[in-house]
mmCIF file of C-alpha atoms and ligand atoms in Angstrom:
data_model
loop_
_atom_site.group_PDB
_atom_site.id
_atom_site.type_symbol
_atom_site.label_atom_id
_atom_site.label_comp_id
_atom_site.label_asym_id
_atom_site.label_seq_id
_atom_site.Cartn_x
_atom_site.Cartn_y
_atom_site.Cartn_z
ATOM 1 C CA UNK A 1 0.000 0.000 0.000
ATOM 2 C CA UNK A 2 1.150 3.541 -0.667
ATOM 3 C CA UNK A 3 0.747 6.734 1.344
ATOM 4 C CA UNK A 4 -2.231 8.690 0.115
ATOM 5 C CA UNK A 5 -2.598 11.381 2.729
ATOM 6 C CA UNK A 6 0.119 12.608 5.088
ATOM 7 C CA UNK A 7 -0.100 15.055 7.963
ATOM 8 C CA UNK A 8 3.264 16.486 8.895
ATOM 9 C CA UNK A 9 3.492 18.284 12.223
ATOM 10 C CA UNK A 10 0.004 19.739 11.784
ATOM 11 C CA UNK A 11 -1.452 22.172 14.322
ATOM 12 C CA UNK A 12 -4.910 23.765 14.475
ATOM 13 C CA UNK A 13 -5.350 26.848 16.608
ATOM 14 C CA UNK A 14 -8.283 29.213 17.011
ATOM 15 C CA UNK A 15 -6.952 32.428 18.536
ATOM 16 C CA UNK A 16 -5.041 31.327 21.629
ATOM 17 C CA UNK A 17 -6.854 27.997 21.814
ATOM 18 C CA UNK A 18 -4.845 25.043 20.576
ATOM 19 C CA UNK A 19 -7.137 22.301 19.294
ATOM 20 C CA UNK A 20 -4.751 19.915 17.553
ATOM 21 C CA UNK A 21 -1.001 19.753 17.970
ATOM 22 C CA UNK A 22 1.819 17.795 16.390
ATOM 23 C CA UNK A 23 -0.357 15.591 14.213
ATOM 24 C CA UNK A 24 1.919 13.283 12.262
ATOM 25 C CA UNK A 25 -0.012 10.711 10.284
ATOM 26 C CA UNK A 26 0.316 8.717 7.133
ATOM 27 C CA UNK A 27 -2.867 7.233 5.735
ATOM 28 C CA UNK A 28 -2.438 4.522 3.169
ATOM 29 C CA UNK A 29 -4.560 4.072 0.090
ATOM 30 C CA UNK A 30 -7.405 1.655 0.840
ATOM 31 C CA UNK A 31 -7.347 2.123 4.619
ATOM 32 C CA UNK A 32 -10.497 2.490 6.681
ATOM 33 C CA UNK A 33 -9.445 4.805 9.491
ATOM 34 C CA UNK A 34 -11.782 5.275 12.454
ATOM 35 C CA UNK A 35 -11.192 8.374 14.562
ATOM 36 C CA UNK A 36 -12.443 8.447 18.145
ATOM 37 C CA UNK A 37 -11.855 10.751 21.083
ATOM 38 C CA UNK A 38 -13.682 12.843 23.669
ATOM 39 C CA UNK A 39 -16.058 15.578 22.646
ATOM 40 C CA UNK A 40 -14.133 18.653 21.566
ATOM 41 C CA UNK A 41 -10.883 16.750 20.964
ATOM 42 C CA UNK A 42 -10.738 17.999 17.380
ATOM 43 C CA UNK A 43 -12.028 15.003 15.398
ATOM 44 C CA UNK A 44 -14.188 17.093 13.089
ATOM 45 C CA UNK A 45 -11.362 19.602 12.769
ATOM 46 C CA UNK A 46 -9.135 16.775 11.525
ATOM 47 C CA UNK A 47 -11.758 15.865 8.914
ATOM 48 C CA UNK A 48 -12.122 19.477 7.810
ATOM 49 C CA UNK A 49 -8.363 19.571 7.267
ATOM 50 C CA UNK A 50 -8.481 16.425 5.141
ATOM 51 C CA UNK A 51 -11.405 17.847 3.197
ATOM 52 C CA UNK A 52 -9.490 21.061 2.507
ATOM 53 C CA UNK A 53 -12.269 23.067 4.136
ATOM 54 C CA UNK A 54 -9.783 24.413 6.640
ATOM 55 C CA UNK A 55 -6.017 24.975 6.432
ATOM 56 C CA UNK A 56 -3.687 24.002 9.283
ATOM 57 C CA UNK A 57 -2.336 26.831 11.387
ATOM 58 C CA UNK A 58 1.058 25.139 11.116
ATOM 59 C CA UNK A 59 2.374 22.096 9.329
ATOM 60 C CA UNK A 60 1.648 20.485 5.985
ATOM 61 C CA UNK A 61 -0.879 18.070 4.568
ATOM 62 C CA UNK A 62 0.108 16.121 1.473
ATOM 63 C CA UNK A 63 -2.143 14.250 -0.922
ATOM 64 C CA UNK A 64 -0.069 11.943 -3.131
ATOM 65 C CA UNK A 65 2.998 13.789 -1.846
ATOM 66 C CA UNK A 66 1.639 17.118 -3.135
ATOM 67 C CA UNK A 67 0.465 19.854 -0.735
ATOM 68 C CA UNK A 68 -3.296 19.629 -0.390
ATOM 69 C CA UNK A 69 -5.163 22.347 -2.292
ATOM 70 C CA UNK A 70 -7.146 24.610 0.071
ATOM 71 C CA UNK A 71 -10.497 23.570 -1.392
ATOM 72 C CA UNK A 72 -12.766 20.531 -1.405
ATOM 73 C CA UNK A 73 -11.637 18.738 -4.553
ATOM 74 C CA UNK A 74 -13.655 16.015 -6.324
ATOM 75 C CA UNK A 75 -11.158 13.456 -5.009
ATOM 76 C CA UNK A 76 -12.743 13.848 -1.556
ATOM 77 C CA UNK A 77 -16.375 13.256 -0.648
ATOM 78 C CA UNK A 78 -18.006 13.845 2.712
ATOM 79 C CA UNK A 79 -21.061 12.655 4.639
ATOM 80 C CA UNK A 80 -22.132 14.389 7.841
ATOM 81 C CA UNK A 81 -24.287 13.122 10.699
ATOM 82 C CA UNK A 82 -27.105 15.473 9.902
ATOM 83 C CA UNK A 83 -28.646 14.957 6.597
ATOM 84 C CA UNK A 84 -27.043 17.233 4.096
ATOM 85 C CA UNK A 85 -29.342 16.614 1.159
ATOM 86 C CA UNK A 86 -31.379 19.276 -0.642
ATOM 87 C CA UNK A 87 -35.007 19.100 0.549
ATOM 88 C CA UNK A 88 -36.477 20.555 -2.655
ATOM 89 C CA UNK A 89 -34.927 17.903 -4.920
ATOM 90 C CA UNK A 90 -35.913 14.263 -5.313
ATOM 91 C CA UNK A 91 -33.335 11.571 -4.554
ATOM 92 C CA UNK A 92 -32.504 11.448 -8.248
ATOM 93 C CA UNK A 93 -32.307 15.240 -8.436
ATOM 94 C CA UNK A 94 -30.002 15.333 -5.413
ATOM 95 C CA UNK A 95 -27.535 12.876 -6.903
ATOM 96 C CA UNK A 96 -27.723 14.383 -10.394
ATOM 97 C CA UNK A 97 -27.015 17.809 -8.920
ATOM 98 C CA UNK A 98 -23.512 16.687 -7.941
ATOM 99 C CA UNK A 99 -22.767 15.691 -11.514
ATOM 100 C CA UNK A 100 -24.339 18.836 -12.900
ATOM 101 C CA UNK A 101 -22.190 21.010 -10.645
ATOM 102 C CA UNK A 102 -19.061 19.102 -11.631
ATOM 103 C CA UNK A 103 -19.758 19.159 -15.367
ATOM 104 C CA UNK A 104 -21.436 22.543 -15.664
ATOM 105 C CA UNK A 105 -20.056 24.618 -12.786
ATOM 106 C CA UNK A 106 -21.666 27.890 -13.905
ATOM 107 C CA UNK A 107 -25.249 26.789 -14.593
ATOM 108 C CA UNK A 108 -25.339 23.502 -12.636
ATOM 109 C CA UNK A 109 -27.561 22.231 -15.444
ATOM 110 C CA UNK A 110 -26.978 19.700 -18.183
ATOM 111 C CA UNK A 111 -28.991 19.218 -21.337
ATOM 112 C CA UNK A 112 -29.495 16.562 -24.000
ATOM 113 C CA UNK A 113 -27.226 13.526 -24.002
ATOM 114 C CA UNK A 114 -25.121 14.785 -21.083
ATOM 115 C CA UNK A 115 -28.265 15.060 -18.961
ATOM 116 C CA UNK A 116 -29.451 11.593 -19.956
ATOM 117 C CA UNK A 117 -26.032 10.190 -19.078
ATOM 118 C CA UNK A 118 -26.011 11.960 -15.710
ATOM 119 C CA UNK A 119 -29.503 10.626 -15.009
ATOM 120 C CA UNK A 120 -28.412 7.075 -15.777
ATOM 121 C CA UNK A 121 -25.322 7.383 -13.593
ATOM 122 C CA UNK A 122 -27.339 8.853 -10.737
ATOM 123 C CA UNK A 123 -29.982 6.137 -11.019
ATOM 124 C CA UNK A 124 -27.290 3.433 -10.947
ATOM 125 C CA UNK A 125 -25.713 4.998 -7.874
ATOM 126 C CA UNK A 126 -29.070 5.138 -6.093
ATOM 127 C CA UNK A 127 -29.555 1.467 -6.871
ATOM 128 C CA UNK A 128 -26.072 0.790 -5.418
ATOM 129 C CA UNK A 129 -27.074 2.316 -2.093
ATOM 130 C CA UNK A 130 -30.455 0.568 -2.029
ATOM 131 C CA UNK A 131 -32.665 3.494 -3.029
ATOM 132 C CA UNK A 132 -33.916 2.285 -6.405
ATOM 133 C CA UNK A 133 -37.537 2.324 -5.286
ATOM 134 C CA UNK A 134 -37.208 5.767 -3.682
ATOM 135 C CA UNK A 135 -35.601 7.482 -6.645
ATOM 136 C CA UNK A 136 -38.450 9.942 -7.096
ATOM 137 C CA UNK A 137 -39.082 10.569 -3.412
ATOM 138 C CA UNK A 138 -38.197 13.801 -1.666
ATOM 139 C CA UNK A 139 -35.993 13.690 1.480
ATOM 140 C CA UNK A 140 -38.978 14.558 3.693
ATOM 141 C CA UNK A 141 -40.624 11.337 2.507
ATOM 142 C CA UNK A 142 -37.578 9.268 3.520
ATOM 143 C CA UNK A 143 -36.447 7.752 6.828
ATOM 144 C CA UNK A 144 -33.199 8.870 8.464
ATOM 145 C CA UNK A 145 -31.392 5.782 7.175
ATOM 146 C CA UNK A 146 -32.633 6.424 3.649
ATOM 147 C CA UNK A 147 -31.470 10.025 3.824
ATOM 148 C CA UNK A 148 -28.003 8.853 4.880
ATOM 149 C CA UNK A 149 -27.968 6.396 1.970
ATOM 150 C CA UNK A 150 -28.817 9.354 -0.246
ATOM 151 C CA UNK A 151 -26.026 11.455 1.290
ATOM 152 C CA UNK A 152 -23.594 8.595 0.598
ATOM 153 C CA UNK A 153 -24.802 8.350 -3.028
ATOM 154 C CA UNK A 154 -24.362 12.101 -3.370
ATOM 155 C CA UNK A 155 -20.799 11.871 -2.057
ATOM 156 C CA UNK A 156 -19.867 8.883 -4.224
ATOM 157 C CA UNK A 157 -21.310 10.062 -7.536
ATOM 158 C CA UNK A 158 -18.209 12.178 -8.176
ATOM 159 C CA UNK A 159 -16.048 9.070 -7.637
ATOM 160 C CA UNK A 160 -13.908 10.405 -4.800
ATOM 161 C CA UNK A 161 -10.839 8.476 -3.729
ATOM 162 C CA UNK A 162 -11.278 9.513 -0.125
ATOM 163 C CA UNK A 163 -14.595 9.347 1.686
ATOM 164 C CA UNK A 164 -14.807 11.383 4.890
ATOM 165 C CA UNK A 165 -17.556 10.415 7.303
ATOM 166 C CA UNK A 166 -18.401 12.630 10.278
ATOM 167 C CA UNK A 167 -20.496 10.491 12.629
ATOM 168 C CA UNK A 168 -22.559 9.356 9.644
ATOM 169 C CA UNK A 169 -24.639 6.826 11.554
ATOM 170 C CA UNK A 170 -24.857 8.631 14.900
ATOM 171 C CA UNK A 171 -28.520 9.573 14.522
ATOM 172 C CA UNK A 172 -29.734 6.151 13.369
ATOM 173 C CA UNK A 173 -31.390 3.303 15.270
ATOM 174 C CA UNK A 174 -29.126 0.299 16.024
ATOM 175 C CA UNK A 175 -30.774 -1.995 13.443
ATOM 176 C CA UNK A 176 -30.460 0.607 10.700
ATOM 177 C CA UNK A 177 -26.866 1.269 11.767
ATOM 178 C CA UNK A 178 -25.998 -2.354 11.175
ATOM 179 C CA UNK A 179 -27.462 -2.160 7.668
ATOM 180 C CA UNK A 180 -25.390 0.946 7.069
ATOM 181 C CA UNK A 181 -22.245 -0.816 8.323
ATOM 182 C CA UNK A 182 -22.785 -3.501 5.701
ATOM 183 C CA UNK A 183 -23.408 -0.892 3.028
ATOM 184 C CA UNK A 184 -20.355 1.209 3.807
ATOM 185 C CA UNK A 185 -18.142 -1.892 3.961
ATOM 186 C CA UNK A 186 -19.351 -3.014 0.531
ATOM 187 C CA UNK A 187 -18.895 0.456 -0.996
ATOM 188 C CA UNK A 188 -15.421 0.794 0.559
ATOM 189 C CA UNK A 189 -14.442 -2.443 -1.157
ATOM 190 C CA UNK A 190 -16.239 -1.988 -4.485
ATOM 191 C CA UNK A 191 -15.173 1.619 -5.008
ATOM 192 C CA UNK A 192 -11.639 1.058 -3.669
ATOM 193 C CA UNK A 193 -12.128 3.935 -1.264
ATOM 194 C CA UNK A 194 -9.930 5.238 1.487
ATOM 195 C CA UNK A 195 -12.271 6.068 4.366
ATOM 196 C CA UNK A 196 -11.737 8.324 7.359
ATOM 197 C CA UNK A 197 -14.669 8.051 9.762
ATOM 198 C CA UNK A 198 -15.233 10.020 12.959
ATOM 199 C CA UNK A 199 -17.447 8.222 15.430
ATOM 200 C CA UNK A 200 -18.382 8.390 19.093
ATOM 201 C CA UNK A 201 -19.100 4.677 19.077
ATOM 202 C CA UNK A 202 -15.951 2.756 19.978
ATOM 203 C CA UNK A 203 -17.482 -0.568 18.927
ATOM 204 C CA UNK A 204 -18.337 0.843 15.520
ATOM 205 C CA UNK A 205 -14.798 2.223 15.192
ATOM 206 C CA UNK A 206 -13.277 -1.214 15.798
ATOM 207 C CA UNK A 207 -15.867 -3.088 13.788
ATOM 208 C CA UNK A 208 -15.413 -1.059 10.617
ATOM 209 C CA UNK A 209 -11.856 0.241 10.746
ATOM 210 C CA UNK A 210 -8.574 -1.202 9.570
ATOM 211 C CA UNK A 211 -7.029 1.266 11.976
ATOM 212 C CA UNK A 212 -8.345 3.190 14.964
ATOM 213 C CA UNK A 213 -6.911 6.552 15.947
ATOM 214 C CA UNK A 214 -7.674 8.126 19.304
ATOM 215 C CA UNK A 215 -7.336 11.879 19.595
ATOM 216 C CA UNK A 216 -6.951 13.305 23.067
ATOM 217 C CA UNK A 217 -5.025 15.884 25.008
ATOM 218 C CA UNK A 218 -1.847 14.355 26.235
ATOM 219 C CA UNK A 219 -1.042 17.083 28.685
ATOM 220 C CA UNK A 220 -3.255 19.412 30.680
ATOM 221 C CA UNK A 221 -2.780 22.780 32.258
ATOM 222 C CA UNK A 222 -5.681 23.055 34.745
ATOM 223 C CA UNK A 223 -5.311 26.829 34.791
ATOM 224 C CA UNK A 224 -5.339 27.170 31.005
ATOM 225 C CA UNK A 225 -7.145 24.192 29.418
ATOM 226 C CA UNK A 226 -6.957 25.796 25.970
ATOM 227 C CA UNK A 227 -3.168 25.846 26.085
ATOM 228 C CA UNK A 228 -2.578 22.315 24.892
ATOM 229 C CA UNK A 229 -4.224 20.585 21.976
ATOM 230 C CA UNK A 230 -5.055 16.975 21.259
ATOM 231 C CA UNK A 231 -2.792 14.631 19.386
ATOM 232 C CA UNK A 232 -2.947 11.009 18.329
ATOM 233 C CA UNK A 233 -2.581 9.154 21.622
ATOM 234 C CA UNK A 234 -3.386 5.685 20.277
ATOM 235 C CA UNK A 235 -2.935 4.409 16.734
ATOM 236 C CA UNK A 236 -4.156 0.827 16.564
ATOM 237 C CA UNK A 237 -3.863 -1.272 13.412
ATOM 238 C CA UNK A 238 -6.539 -3.955 13.056
ATOM 239 C CA UNK A 239 -6.783 -7.230 11.241
ATOM 240 C CA UNK A 240 -9.339 -6.402 8.636
ATOM 241 C CA UNK A 241 -8.980 -6.406 4.903
ATOM 242 C CA UNK A 242 -11.077 -5.512 1.953
ATOM 243 C CA UNK A 243 -11.985 -9.042 1.077
ATOM 244 C CA UNK A 244 -13.549 -9.546 4.452
ATOM 245 C CA UNK A 245 -17.061 -8.179 4.423
ATOM 246 C CA UNK A 246 -19.354 -8.125 7.417
ATOM 247 C CA UNK A 247 -21.508 -11.204 7.585
ATOM 248 C CA UNK A 248 -25.132 -11.009 8.625
ATOM 249 C CA UNK A 249 -24.088 -12.494 11.955
ATOM 250 C CA UNK A 250 -21.539 -9.744 12.534
ATOM 251 C CA UNK A 251 -24.154 -7.191 11.701
ATOM 252 C CA UNK A 252 -26.603 -8.406 14.307
ATOM 253 C CA UNK A 253 -24.007 -8.865 17.052
ATOM 254 C CA UNK A 254 -23.481 -6.101 19.568
ATOM 255 C CA UNK A 255 -20.564 -3.885 18.602
ATOM 256 C CA UNK A 256 -17.905 -5.262 20.835
ATOM 257 C CA UNK A 257 -14.499 -5.910 19.364
ATOM 258 C CA UNK A 258 -12.453 -3.473 21.395
ATOM 259 C CA UNK A 259 -9.257 -5.183 22.472
ATOM 260 C CA UNK A 260 -8.799 -5.292 26.234
ATOM 261 C CA UNK A 261 -5.366 -3.746 25.993
ATOM 262 C CA UNK A 262 -6.458 -0.806 23.843
ATOM 263 C CA UNK A 263 -6.557 1.327 26.989
ATOM 264 C CA UNK A 264 -9.401 3.394 25.671
ATOM 265 C CA UNK A 265 -12.355 4.795 27.531
ATOM 266 C CA UNK A 266 -14.109 7.708 25.982
ATOM 267 C CA UNK A 267 -16.278 9.069 28.709
ATOM 268 C CA UNK A 268 -14.886 12.486 29.333
ATOM 269 C CA UNK A 269 -16.433 15.661 28.008
ATOM 270 C CA UNK A 270 -13.996 18.185 29.395
ATOM 271 C CA UNK A 271 -11.987 19.232 26.398
ATOM 272 C CA UNK A 272 -13.951 22.329 25.522
HETATM 273 N N1 ATP B 301 -14.142 27.914 13.875
HETATM 274 C C1 ATP B 301 -13.849 27.721 15.153
HETATM 275 N N2 ATP B 301 -13.511 28.743 15.950
HETATM 276 C C2 ATP B 301 -13.182 28.552 17.247
HETATM 277 N N3 ATP B 301 -13.164 27.350 17.855
HETATM 278 C C3 ATP B 301 -13.506 26.294 17.104
HETATM 279 C C4 ATP B 301 -13.866 26.414 15.724
HETATM 280 N N4 ATP B 301 -14.140 25.174 15.240
HETATM 281 C C5 ATP B 301 -13.953 24.317 16.278
HETATM 282 N N5 ATP B 301 -13.586 24.995 17.377
HETATM 283 C C6 ATP B 301 -13.272 24.396 18.684
HETATM 284 O O1 ATP B 301 -12.324 23.392 18.449
HETATM 285 C C7 ATP B 301 -12.536 22.307 19.353
HETATM 286 C C8 ATP B 301 -12.619 21.022 18.566
HETATM 287 O O2 ATP B 301 -13.818 21.002 17.802
HETATM 288 P P1 ATP B 301 -14.210 19.737 16.944
HETATM 289 O O3 ATP B 301 -15.596 19.985 16.459
HETATM 290 O O4 ATP B 301 -13.173 19.467 15.939
HETATM 291 O O5 ATP B 301 -14.200 18.585 18.045
HETATM 292 P P2 ATP B 301 -14.817 17.128 17.991
HETATM 293 O O6 ATP B 301 -13.815 16.223 18.596
HETATM 294 O O7 ATP B 301 -15.278 16.811 16.606
HETATM 295 O O8 ATP B 301 -16.067 17.303 18.959
HETATM 296 P P3 ATP B 301 -17.445 16.486 19.024
HETATM 297 O O9 ATP B 301 -17.100 15.071 19.315
HETATM 298 O O10 ATP B 301 -18.187 17.143 20.154
HETATM 299 O O11 ATP B 301 -18.144 16.672 17.707
HETATM 300 C C9 ATP B 301 -13.800 22.639 20.135
HETATM 301 O O12 ATP B 301 -13.431 23.140 21.382
HETATM 302 C C10 ATP B 301 -14.462 23.704 19.316
HETATM 303 O O13 ATP B 301 -15.197 24.585 20.124
#
C-alpha cells in the first residue's frame, strides 16, 4: 500500500486555543481509518483539514505527496451526521445535482445527451445504495437511514478516492446502523475507497476500521485548558482487509471488538 494522505506536524489553533497539535499521520490508500476521542478533541477539525475546508495553522498536509489544495476537490467526498441533502430535490435530483455542478459549474444544469447520461449514472448509484424504489421521493418522505444512503450516493457520484464520514450513523437506530455498516463496507471495497470516519461509538470504530486513531489531550494545564491541543494518543492497526465483508451475523451482534489492551475509555467531556 502507498501513502495517500500525510499530515506532517500539523497544528490547528483558534486564537489562543490550541485544538490539535503535532499531528503526524500517514494514511495509506485503501485504509479504513476510524477516529475516536472525547467531545471537543478535534475530530471534526481533523476531517475538515483532510477535506481542505480548513487549512492548518502550522504544518503540511500532502495528498499523493503534493500539498493539499485549500479547497474541497472532487477526489474527496463527505457525509455528515445530519442529513445534508437538498429538501427541494428528489433523490434522483439530489444525486444528479452533484454531476451537474461538476460538469457545468456555472449553470449547474446539463442538457441533451449529457443530462441523460447523468440521469443514468445517478440512477445506478441510487440502486447501489439501495434506493432504487425511492428514486423519485423527496428527502422529507424518507427515513433517516434512507437520507443517509442518499447522502452517501451524493458523495460517491463524483467518484472520490477519499470518503470522509463525520459520525454518519450517529442519529440512526441500532438496526439501521448495522445495515449501514454492511453498506459502507461493501462500498469501501467496491469503489476502492480510502475512508476516514469520525465516530463516538468505539465498537463501531473497531468493527469497521482497519485502523483506529484516538485523539486526546496528552497534557493538561488546569489553569489554562486551551493551552494544549489533542494529538494522536493511540494508533491501533486492526486485522481487517477488503476481502472480508461483514456477515449477517456480525451485523446483528453487539458492537464489541475493542481489544482489552487498547486502553481506551471515551467518557470524558472536558476538552472544551
Ligand atoms: N471555527 C472555530 N472557531 C473557534 N473554535 C472552534 C472552531 N471550530 C472548532 N472549534 C473548537 O475546536 C474544538 C474542537 O472542535 P471539533 O468539532 O473538531 O471537536 P470534535 O472532537 O469533533 O467534537 P465532538 O465530538 O463534540 O463533535 C472545540 O473546542 C471547538 O469549540
